[in-house]
Coordinates of C-alpha atoms and ligand atoms in Angstrom, one line a residue:
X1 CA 1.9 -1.1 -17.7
X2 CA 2.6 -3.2 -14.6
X3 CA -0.9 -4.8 -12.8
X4 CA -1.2 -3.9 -9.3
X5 CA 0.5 -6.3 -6.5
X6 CA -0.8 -4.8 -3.1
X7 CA 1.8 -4.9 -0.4
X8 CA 2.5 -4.1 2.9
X9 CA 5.9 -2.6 4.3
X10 CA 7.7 -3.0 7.7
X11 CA 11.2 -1.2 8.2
X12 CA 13.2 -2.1 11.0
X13 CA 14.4 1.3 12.5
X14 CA 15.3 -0.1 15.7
X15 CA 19.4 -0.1 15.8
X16 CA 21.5 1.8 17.4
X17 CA 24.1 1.7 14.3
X18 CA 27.5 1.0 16.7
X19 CA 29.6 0.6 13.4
X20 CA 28.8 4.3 12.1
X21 CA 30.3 6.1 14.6
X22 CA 27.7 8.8 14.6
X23 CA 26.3 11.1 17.3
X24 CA 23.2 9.4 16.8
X25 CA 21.7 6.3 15.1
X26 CA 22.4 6.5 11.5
X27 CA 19.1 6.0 10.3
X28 CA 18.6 9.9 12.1
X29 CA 21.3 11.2 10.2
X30 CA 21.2 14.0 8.1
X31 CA 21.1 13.4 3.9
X32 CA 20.7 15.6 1.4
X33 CA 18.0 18.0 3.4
X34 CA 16.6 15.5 5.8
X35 CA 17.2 12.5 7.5
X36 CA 18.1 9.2 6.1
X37 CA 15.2 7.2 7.3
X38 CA 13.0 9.7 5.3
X39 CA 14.4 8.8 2.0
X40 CA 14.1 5.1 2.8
X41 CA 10.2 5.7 3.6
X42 CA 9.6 7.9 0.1
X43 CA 10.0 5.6 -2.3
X44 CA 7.5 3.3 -0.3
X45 CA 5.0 6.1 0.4
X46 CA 4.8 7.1 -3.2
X47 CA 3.6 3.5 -4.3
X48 CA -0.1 3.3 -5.4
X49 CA -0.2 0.0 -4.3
X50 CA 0.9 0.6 -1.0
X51 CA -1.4 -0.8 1.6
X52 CA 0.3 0.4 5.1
X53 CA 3.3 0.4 6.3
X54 CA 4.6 0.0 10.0
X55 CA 8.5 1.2 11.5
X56 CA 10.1 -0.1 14.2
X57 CA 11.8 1.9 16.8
X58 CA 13.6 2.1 19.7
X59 CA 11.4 1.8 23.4
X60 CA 13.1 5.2 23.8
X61 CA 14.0 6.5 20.9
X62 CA 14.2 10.7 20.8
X63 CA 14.7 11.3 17.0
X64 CA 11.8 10.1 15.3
X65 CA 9.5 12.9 17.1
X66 CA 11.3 15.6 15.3
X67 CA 10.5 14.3 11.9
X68 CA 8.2 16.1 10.1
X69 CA 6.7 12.8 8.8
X70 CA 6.2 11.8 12.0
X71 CA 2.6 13.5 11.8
X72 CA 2.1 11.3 8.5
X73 CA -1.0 9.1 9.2
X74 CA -0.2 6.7 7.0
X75 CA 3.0 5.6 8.9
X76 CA 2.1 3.4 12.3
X77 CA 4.9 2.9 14.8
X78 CA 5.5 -0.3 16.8
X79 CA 8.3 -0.9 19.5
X80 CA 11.7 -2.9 18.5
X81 CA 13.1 -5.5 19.3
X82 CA 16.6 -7.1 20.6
X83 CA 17.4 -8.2 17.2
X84 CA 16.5 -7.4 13.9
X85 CA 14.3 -10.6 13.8
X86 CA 12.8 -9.3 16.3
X87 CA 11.4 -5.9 15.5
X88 CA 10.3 -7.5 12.2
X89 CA 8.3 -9.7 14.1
X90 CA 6.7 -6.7 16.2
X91 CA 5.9 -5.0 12.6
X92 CA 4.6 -8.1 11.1
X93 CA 1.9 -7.9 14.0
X94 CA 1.3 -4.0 14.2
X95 CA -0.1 -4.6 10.1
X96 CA -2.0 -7.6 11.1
X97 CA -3.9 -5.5 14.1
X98 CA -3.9 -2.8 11.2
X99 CA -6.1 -5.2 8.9
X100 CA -2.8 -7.1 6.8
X101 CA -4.4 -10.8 6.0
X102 CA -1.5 -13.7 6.4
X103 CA -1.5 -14.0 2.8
X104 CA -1.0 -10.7 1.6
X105 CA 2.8 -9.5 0.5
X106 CA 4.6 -7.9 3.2
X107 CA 8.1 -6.2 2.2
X108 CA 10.9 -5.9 4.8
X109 CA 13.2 -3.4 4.2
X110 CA 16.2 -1.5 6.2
X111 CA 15.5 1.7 7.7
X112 CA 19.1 1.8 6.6
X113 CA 18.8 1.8 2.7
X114 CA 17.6 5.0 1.5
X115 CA 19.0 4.9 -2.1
X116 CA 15.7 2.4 -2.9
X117 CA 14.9 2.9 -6.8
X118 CA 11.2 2.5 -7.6
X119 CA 12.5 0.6 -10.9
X120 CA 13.8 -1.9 -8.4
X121 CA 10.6 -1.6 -6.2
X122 CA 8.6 -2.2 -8.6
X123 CA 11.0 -5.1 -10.6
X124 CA 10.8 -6.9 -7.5
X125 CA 6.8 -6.4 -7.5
X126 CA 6.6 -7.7 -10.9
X127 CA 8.7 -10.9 -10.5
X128 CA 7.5 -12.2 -7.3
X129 CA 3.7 -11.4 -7.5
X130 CA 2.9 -15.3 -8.2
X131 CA 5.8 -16.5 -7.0
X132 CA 5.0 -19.6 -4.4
X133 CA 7.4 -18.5 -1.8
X134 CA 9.0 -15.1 -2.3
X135 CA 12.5 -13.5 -2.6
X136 CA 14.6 -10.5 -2.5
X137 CA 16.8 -7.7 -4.1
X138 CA 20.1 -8.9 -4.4
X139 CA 23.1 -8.1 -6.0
X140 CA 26.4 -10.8 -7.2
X141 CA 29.5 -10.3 -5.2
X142 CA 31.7 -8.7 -7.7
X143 CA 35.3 -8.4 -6.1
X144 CA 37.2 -11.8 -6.1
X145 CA 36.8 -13.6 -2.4
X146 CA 38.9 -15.0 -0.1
X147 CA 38.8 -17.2 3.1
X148 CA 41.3 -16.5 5.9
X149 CA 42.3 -18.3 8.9
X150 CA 42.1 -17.0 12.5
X151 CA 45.6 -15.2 11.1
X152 CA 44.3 -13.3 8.8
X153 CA 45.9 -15.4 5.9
X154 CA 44.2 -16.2 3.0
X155 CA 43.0 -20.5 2.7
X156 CA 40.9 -20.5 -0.1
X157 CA 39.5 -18.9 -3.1
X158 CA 36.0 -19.7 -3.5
X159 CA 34.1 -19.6 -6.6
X160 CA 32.5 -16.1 -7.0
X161 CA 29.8 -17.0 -9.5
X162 CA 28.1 -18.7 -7.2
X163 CA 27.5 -15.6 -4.2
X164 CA 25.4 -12.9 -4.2
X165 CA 24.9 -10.0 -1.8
X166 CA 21.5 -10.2 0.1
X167 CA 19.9 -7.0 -0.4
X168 CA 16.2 -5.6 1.2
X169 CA 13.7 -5.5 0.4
X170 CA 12.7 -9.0 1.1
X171 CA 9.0 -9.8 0.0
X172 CA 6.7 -13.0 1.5
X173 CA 3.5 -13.6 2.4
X174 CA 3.1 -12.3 5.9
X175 CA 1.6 -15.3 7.6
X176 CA 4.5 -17.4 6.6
X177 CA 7.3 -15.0 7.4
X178 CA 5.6 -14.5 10.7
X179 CA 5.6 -18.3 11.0
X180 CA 9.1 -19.3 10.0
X181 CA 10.9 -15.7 11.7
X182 CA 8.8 -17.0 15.2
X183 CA 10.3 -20.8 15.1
X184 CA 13.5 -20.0 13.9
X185 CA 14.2 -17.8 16.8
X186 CA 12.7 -20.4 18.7
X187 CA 15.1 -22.9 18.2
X188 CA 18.0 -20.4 18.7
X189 CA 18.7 -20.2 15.2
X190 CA 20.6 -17.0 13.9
X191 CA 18.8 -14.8 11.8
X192 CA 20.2 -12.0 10.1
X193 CA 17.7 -11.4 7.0
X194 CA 14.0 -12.4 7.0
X195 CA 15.2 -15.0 3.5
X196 CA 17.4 -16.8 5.8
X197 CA 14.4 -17.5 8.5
X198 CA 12.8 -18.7 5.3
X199 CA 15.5 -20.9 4.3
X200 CA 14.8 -22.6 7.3
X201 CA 11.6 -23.4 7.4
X202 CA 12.5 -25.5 4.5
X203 CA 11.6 -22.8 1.5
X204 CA 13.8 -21.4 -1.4
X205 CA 13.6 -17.5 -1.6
X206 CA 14.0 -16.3 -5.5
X207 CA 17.0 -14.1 -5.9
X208 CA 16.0 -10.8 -7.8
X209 CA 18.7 -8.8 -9.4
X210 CA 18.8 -5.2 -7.9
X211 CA 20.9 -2.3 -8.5
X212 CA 24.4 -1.8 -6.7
X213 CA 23.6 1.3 -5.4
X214 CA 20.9 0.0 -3.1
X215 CA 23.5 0.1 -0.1
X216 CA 22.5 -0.4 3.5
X217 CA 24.8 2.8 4.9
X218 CA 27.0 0.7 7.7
X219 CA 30.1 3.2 7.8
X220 CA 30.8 6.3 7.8
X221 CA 32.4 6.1 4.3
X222 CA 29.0 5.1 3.3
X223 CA 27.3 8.3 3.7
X224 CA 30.3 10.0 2.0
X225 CA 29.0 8.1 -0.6
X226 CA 25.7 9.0 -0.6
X227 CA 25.7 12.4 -0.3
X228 CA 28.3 12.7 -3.3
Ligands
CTP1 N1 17.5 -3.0 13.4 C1 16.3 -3.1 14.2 N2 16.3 -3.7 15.4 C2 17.4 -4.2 15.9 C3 18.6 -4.1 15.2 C4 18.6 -3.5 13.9 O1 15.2 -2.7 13.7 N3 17.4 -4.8 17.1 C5 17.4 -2.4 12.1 C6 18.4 -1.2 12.0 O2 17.8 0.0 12.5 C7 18.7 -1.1 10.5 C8 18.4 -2.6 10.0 O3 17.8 -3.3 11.1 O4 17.8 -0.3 9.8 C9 19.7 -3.2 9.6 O5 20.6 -3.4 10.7 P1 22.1 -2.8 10.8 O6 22.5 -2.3 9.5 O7 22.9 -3.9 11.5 O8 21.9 -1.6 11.8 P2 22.4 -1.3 13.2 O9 22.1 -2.6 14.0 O10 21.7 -0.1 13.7 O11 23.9 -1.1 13.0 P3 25.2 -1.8 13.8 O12 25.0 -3.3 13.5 O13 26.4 -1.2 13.2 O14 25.0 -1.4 15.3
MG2 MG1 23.2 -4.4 13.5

């Protein structure tokens, strides 16, 4: 039996999804019965140790009224941002007004990923609950890589051994996310995943081995995928 690690969830719903294609933003789009973003929000709703959990939409986004979770209480909504960084930041304060202390666990996760598995919930749970710093699901690269040249022609082989995919959710203590996510955009830096705003403020996020099938659905292909 696992002991209880009490956590709080933000999921960036904010994108417009350019590189699906789609008549609408992807997270909107229909999957098996409902829409994608609804799968992505189960497997944290379900979680006894679930303390609240904020999304982050679009200024004037039309889709998320139609939901039928949209009435659920236990979801508050904040306003996106430019960037992913920040509409996470805009989360990270909707839970603190909600009651969140800076050092309480705070998982970041893709409206985008709605093939979460509560074994890798709760995995991640396990291994970072006394962790000093915090990590994420990820996965290692497993097809051979290559660099290319502005040509498209291949320069080097790296060593794959040493890459992994960066996965979500990504789980810190919400006072020092907040932190490093605020002075990293500060400076200008580019941050793409809230480990990386981490990395800069000096810390070393723990890499936790996730499943595969935990894809973030970027292309169309993707859903194909999915919905198999
Ligand atoms: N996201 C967000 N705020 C932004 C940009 C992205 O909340 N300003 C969210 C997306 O809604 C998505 C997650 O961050 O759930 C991961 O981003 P990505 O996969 O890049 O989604 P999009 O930006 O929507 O897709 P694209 O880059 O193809 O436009
Ligand atoms: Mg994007």
């Amino acid at each position: 039996m696992n002991s209880p690690v009490p956590f709080w969830v933000v999921i960036p719903a904010a994108g417009i999804g350019q590189r699906m294609q789609a008549d609408r933003p992807k997270q909107y789009l229909p999957l098996k019965g409902k829409a994608l973003i609804e799968h992505t929000l189960d497997c944290f709703l379900q979680h006894p140790d679930l303390r609240g959990l904020t999304v982050c939409l679009a200024e004037n986004d039309a889709w998320w009224p139609q939901l039928s979770c949209a009435g659920d209480t236990r979801i508050q909504r904040c306003i996106g941002g430019q960037e992913r960084a920040d509409s996470v930041l805009n989360g990270l304060s909707a839970l603190l007004e909600q009651g969140a202390q800076a050092e309480d666990w705070v998982l970041v996760h893709d409206a985008a990923r709605p093939n979460l598995a509560r074994s890798d919930l709760d995995k991640l749970l396990q291994a970072l609950a006394d962790d000093p710093v915090g990590g994420l699901l990820a996965v290692p690269v497993r097809d051979t890589l290559k660099q290319v040249d502005a040509n498209g022609r291949v320069t080097n082989t790296p060593d794959r051994s040493q890459f992994w995919q960066a996965y979500t959710p990504q789980m810190f203590r919400l006072g020092a996310l907040q932190q490093a996510l605020s002075a990293a955009l500060a400076a200008g830096s580019s941050i793409t995943d809230e480990a990386s705003a981490m990395e800069w403020a000096g810390q070393a996020p723990r890499l936790v081995g996730g499943r595969a099938d935990n894809i973030k659905v970027t292309r169309p292909e993707d859903l194909d995928w999915l919905a198999r």
